[in-house]
Structures are given as C-alpha cells and as structure tokens.
Amino acid sequence: MVYRPTLRKNEEKKPQLTRLELFQLANSIELSLAEPWTSKNSWQEVVLNVFELTSMMKKYFDHLDNTNNNMKALHESENPAREPSTNCNIHLISKCNKEIDSRYCILDFDLANREVFDFVDLNLYISNDPIKKHNFIRDIQLSVLTGLYRYPYGNYLGTLNFIWKASNTEETSEYYETLKAQMITRINDTIPIYCTRQMRENMLQKAS
C-alpha cells in the first residue's frame, strides 16, 4: 500500500535538540553577527531581531535547566510531590434561589437528599471534556448551600473534585465544625499518594 511508507516515516522518532545544543546554537548565531556586513545600516533591524531571538533561546534554555533540576529533586525526594492537607482548595457555593439549570438537576437532587457533610465525587457528574468540565464547575448552581473541595492531583487523575451539602450559617457550631473536619479527613484518605520515584524504590526495597 502507498500509505505505509509514509506512515512508518511519520512514526519515526524525530531528532531532539538538547539544552546544551540550544545554548551553543544561540551563541553561534550571535557570533555570526560580528561579521563586517552586520555593521551596515541596512542590516541593523535584522541584527536587533536576531539578538531578540537568541535572548529568547537563552531564556528558554534557563527554563529547561530549572525544570530539569526541579524534576530531578522531586524524583529523588522521599516525601510526596504534593499533599491534600497543603494543596487542596475548599470554598462554599451559595444556595441558588432561581430555577436550577438542567445540567445540575441530578447532582442537586442527590445532594438535597444526603446528610450534611456527606460528600460525593463531583467528577462522576461531569463530562470528561476539559472545557465542559471547567464550565460545569464555574457555573455551578444548586438549591442547597454546598462546599467544594478541589485538589490538583496532576498526572493521569487531573483535578479531583468533591462536593457536599453544607450546614446553614445559622446552624454553624462546634459540632458542625467537627463534622466538617472529619469529612475532610475522609476525603484526604481517599486520595492516592503521589509517590516520587525514590519513594517507589524504597517501597520495592522493603518488599524484596
């Protein structure tokens, strides 16, 4: 078939430019600007644009270098990359007194029939499409006061979202604060630990 050679060619791994090669390339371009012809007035705008280009290349080199060092330190760390207790975001969503959008009817019904602080996984009610997911959370409207817990897990799980029916402000007390704290602990316990490479190696060594 005619398409097979083209397909195999597209599947071939493209040569990658290393950070050092990028830095050396930027320097060699700047050295070429020392040639006599670059001093002519007609080339001044070109020279300035080339210097801007090499400056951007070097900034990108620094970015790659910092990212590489940070990832290396992260992989070698014996602590989780992130933890729910310090990286989660919790906020209240006011009760909506208008007609509820049809997108939220099932979620609204489920929350209204649950006990206070009985959380559910919000992602079960949301489309996997990133834009639809963003819009769903941004525009959320429910007939009950609710709390939203968001945790940017990253990796293959993305952002984890949990939602619950909150207590009314006039009912807030030490008892409800205790229930809320217990619920957050339960949520944190359901979130997988984001293990670093070193943590996985340590676990394998203990198991062997």
Short mmCIF file of C-alpha atoms in Angstrom, two decimals:
data_model
loop_
_atom_site.label_atom_id
_atom_site.label_comp_id
_atom_site.label_asym_id
_atom_site.label_seq_id
_atom_site.Cartn_x
_atom_site.Cartn_y
_atom_site.Cartn_z
CA MET A 1 0.00 0.00 0.00
CA VAL A 2 1.18 3.52 -0.81
CA TYR A 3 0.39 4.97 2.62
CA ARG A 4 2.54 2.51 4.63
CA PRO A 5 5.98 4.06 3.89
CA THR A 6 4.56 7.48 4.78
CA LEU A 7 3.03 6.09 7.97
CA ARG A 8 6.31 4.46 9.01
CA LYS A 9 8.16 7.68 8.26
CA ASN A 10 5.77 9.68 10.47
CA GLU A 11 6.22 7.15 13.28
CA GLU A 12 9.99 7.51 13.27
CA LYS A 13 11.30 9.38 16.29
CA LYS A 14 12.27 12.92 15.37
CA PRO A 15 15.74 14.08 16.43
CA GLN A 16 15.54 16.18 19.60
CA LEU A 17 17.52 19.30 20.40
CA THR A 18 19.28 19.11 23.78
CA ARG A 19 19.56 22.05 26.16
CA LEU A 20 23.30 22.32 25.53
CA GLU A 21 22.82 22.25 21.76
CA LEU A 22 20.24 25.01 22.06
CA PHE A 23 22.64 27.16 24.08
CA GLN A 24 25.50 26.53 21.64
CA LEU A 25 23.24 27.35 18.69
CA ALA A 26 22.27 30.69 20.25
CA ASN A 27 25.95 31.53 20.83
CA SER A 28 26.94 30.61 17.28
CA ILE A 29 24.17 32.81 15.88
CA GLU A 30 25.41 35.73 17.99
CA LEU A 31 28.98 35.15 16.81
CA SER A 32 27.83 35.40 13.20
CA LEU A 33 26.59 38.91 13.96
CA ALA A 34 30.21 40.01 14.41
CA GLU A 35 30.76 39.72 10.65
CA PRO A 36 31.59 43.02 8.86
CA TRP A 37 28.34 43.06 6.84
CA THR A 38 26.28 43.32 10.03
CA SER A 39 27.58 46.84 10.68
CA LYS A 40 25.79 48.21 7.64
CA ASN A 41 22.75 50.35 8.39
CA SER A 42 20.53 48.25 6.16
CA TRP A 43 21.07 45.25 8.44
CA GLN A 44 20.53 46.94 11.82
CA GLU A 45 16.88 45.94 12.18
CA VAL A 46 17.72 42.35 11.27
CA VAL A 47 20.57 42.29 13.80
CA LEU A 48 18.29 43.57 16.57
CA ASN A 49 15.66 40.95 15.75
CA VAL A 50 18.27 38.19 15.76
CA PHE A 51 19.53 39.32 19.18
CA GLU A 52 15.95 39.19 20.46
CA LEU A 53 15.68 35.66 19.10
CA THR A 54 18.90 34.47 20.77
CA SER A 55 17.85 36.15 24.02
CA MET A 56 14.59 34.18 23.94
CA MET A 57 16.51 30.99 23.16
CA LYS A 58 18.73 31.51 26.21
CA LYS A 59 15.74 32.24 28.43
CA TYR A 60 14.16 29.03 27.22
CA PHE A 61 17.43 27.23 27.95
CA ASP A 62 17.33 28.56 31.53
CA HIS A 63 13.71 27.44 31.82
CA LEU A 64 14.59 23.91 30.66
CA ASP A 65 17.55 23.81 33.03
CA ASN A 66 15.46 24.89 36.04
CA THR A 67 12.67 22.47 35.14
CA ASN A 68 15.13 19.60 34.78
CA ASN A 69 16.74 20.37 38.15
CA ASN A 70 13.35 20.68 39.88
CA MET A 71 12.13 17.38 38.44
CA LYS A 72 15.37 15.66 39.45
CA ALA A 73 14.99 16.93 43.02
CA LEU A 74 11.35 15.84 43.01
CA HIS A 75 12.13 12.30 41.82
CA GLU A 76 14.87 11.93 44.45
CA SER A 77 12.68 13.22 47.28
CA GLU A 78 11.46 10.81 49.96
CA ASN A 79 8.33 12.89 50.53
CA PRO A 80 5.18 13.03 48.35
CA ALA A 81 5.23 15.51 45.50
CA ARG A 82 2.12 17.14 46.95
CA GLU A 83 -0.28 16.50 49.80
CA PRO A 84 -4.02 17.19 50.17
CA SER A 85 -3.55 18.92 53.52
CA THR A 86 -1.48 21.69 51.93
CA ASN A 87 -2.53 21.73 48.27
CA CYS A 88 -6.32 21.49 48.36
CA ASN A 89 -8.75 24.36 47.83
CA ILE A 90 -12.05 24.50 49.75
CA HIS A 91 -14.83 27.05 49.32
CA LEU A 92 -18.57 27.46 49.82
CA ILE A 93 -21.07 27.71 46.97
CA SER A 94 -24.07 29.88 47.79
CA LYS A 95 -27.57 28.50 47.51
CA CYS A 96 -29.27 29.37 44.21
CA ASN A 97 -32.80 30.73 44.64
CA LYS A 98 -33.59 30.67 40.92
CA GLU A 99 -34.57 27.78 38.68
CA ILE A 100 -31.71 25.28 38.51
CA ASP A 101 -30.05 24.68 35.16
CA SER A 102 -30.87 21.21 33.81
CA ARG A 103 -27.16 20.30 33.86
CA TYR A 104 -27.25 20.26 37.67
CA CYS A 105 -30.63 18.57 38.31
CA ILE A 106 -29.24 15.11 39.12
CA LEU A 107 -26.45 16.48 41.32
CA ASP A 108 -28.86 18.86 43.05
CA PHE A 109 -31.31 16.03 43.77
CA ASP A 110 -28.59 13.77 45.15
CA LEU A 111 -27.13 16.44 47.43
CA ALA A 112 -30.54 17.58 48.68
CA ASN A 113 -31.27 14.01 49.80
CA ARG A 114 -27.93 13.49 51.54
CA GLU A 115 -26.92 14.31 55.08
CA VAL A 116 -24.83 17.39 55.79
CA PHE A 117 -21.11 16.77 55.01
CA ASP A 118 -21.86 13.50 53.20
CA PHE A 119 -19.59 14.20 50.24
CA VAL A 120 -19.77 12.84 46.69
CA ASP A 121 -17.25 12.68 43.88
CA LEU A 122 -18.21 15.62 41.66
CA ASN A 123 -16.30 14.17 38.70
CA LEU A 124 -18.98 11.47 38.43
CA TYR A 125 -21.43 14.16 37.34
CA ILE A 126 -19.12 15.96 34.92
CA SER A 127 -18.17 15.34 31.31
CA ASN A 128 -14.58 14.27 30.63
CA ASP A 129 -14.31 17.08 28.11
CA PRO A 130 -11.98 19.67 29.75
CA ILE A 131 -13.96 22.70 28.54
CA LYS A 132 -17.32 21.26 29.61
CA LYS A 133 -15.82 20.29 32.97
CA HIS A 134 -14.47 23.81 33.51
CA ASN A 135 -17.80 25.41 32.57
CA PHE A 136 -19.77 23.00 34.77
CA ILE A 137 -17.78 23.92 37.87
CA ARG A 138 -17.57 27.62 37.02
CA ASP A 139 -21.34 27.98 36.53
CA ILE A 140 -22.47 25.53 39.20
CA GLN A 141 -25.85 26.32 40.77
CA LEU A 142 -27.64 24.22 43.39
CA SER A 143 -30.71 24.62 45.59
CA VAL A 144 -28.70 23.95 48.76
CA LEU A 145 -25.64 25.58 50.30
CA THR A 146 -22.68 23.41 49.33
CA GLY A 147 -18.97 23.05 49.90
CA LEU A 148 -16.48 22.25 47.16
CA TYR A 149 -13.11 20.55 47.70
CA ARG A 150 -10.63 20.72 44.79
CA TYR A 151 -7.25 19.00 44.71
CA PRO A 152 -4.90 19.34 41.70
CA TYR A 153 -3.54 15.81 41.80
CA GLY A 154 -1.95 16.05 38.35
CA ASN A 155 -0.54 13.05 36.50
CA TYR A 156 -3.34 10.95 34.97
CA LEU A 157 -6.03 11.93 37.52
CA GLY A 158 -6.11 15.66 36.89
CA THR A 159 -8.01 17.74 39.44
CA LEU A 160 -10.10 15.80 41.97
CA ASN A 161 -13.39 17.43 42.97
CA PHE A 162 -15.63 16.57 45.92
CA ILE A 163 -18.86 18.31 46.88
CA TRP A 164 -21.24 18.13 49.85
CA LYS A 165 -24.29 19.76 51.37
CA ALA A 166 -23.07 22.29 53.92
CA SER A 167 -24.81 23.39 57.10
CA ASN A 168 -26.67 26.71 57.09
CA THR A 169 -24.73 29.60 58.62
CA GLU A 170 -27.21 29.92 61.47
CA GLU A 171 -26.58 26.28 62.37
CA THR A 172 -22.80 26.57 62.42
CA SER A 173 -21.42 25.31 65.72
CA GLU A 174 -18.51 23.40 67.18
CA TYR A 175 -20.42 20.20 66.38
CA TYR A 176 -20.68 21.07 62.70
CA GLU A 177 -17.06 22.18 62.56
CA THR A 178 -16.09 18.77 63.93
CA LEU A 179 -18.21 17.03 61.29
CA LYS A 180 -16.58 19.14 58.59
CA ALA A 181 -13.07 18.32 59.84
CA GLN A 182 -13.90 14.61 59.92
CA MET A 183 -15.28 14.78 56.38
CA ILE A 184 -12.14 16.49 55.06
CA THR A 185 -10.04 13.80 56.72
CA ARG A 186 -12.13 11.13 54.96
CA ILE A 187 -11.67 12.90 51.62
CA ASN A 188 -7.92 13.14 52.14
CA ASP A 189 -7.80 9.43 52.93
CA THR A 190 -9.45 8.57 49.60
CA ILE A 191 -6.83 10.45 47.57
CA PRO A 192 -3.91 8.30 46.34
CA ILE A 193 -0.43 9.29 47.46
CA TYR A 194 1.52 10.91 44.64
CA CYS A 195 4.69 8.84 45.05
CA THR A 196 8.06 10.05 43.85
CA ARG A 197 10.48 7.73 42.08
CA GLN A 198 12.59 7.45 45.24
CA MET A 199 9.52 6.57 47.32
CA ARG A 200 8.65 3.75 44.91
CA GLU A 201 12.23 2.45 45.04
CA ASN A 202 12.13 2.49 48.85
CA MET A 203 8.87 0.51 48.88
CA LEU A 204 10.26 -2.05 46.41
CA GLN A 205 13.38 -2.50 48.56
CA LYS A 206 11.25 -3.10 51.67
CA ALA A 207 9.09 -5.61 49.80
CA SER A 208 12.04 -7.56 48.38
#
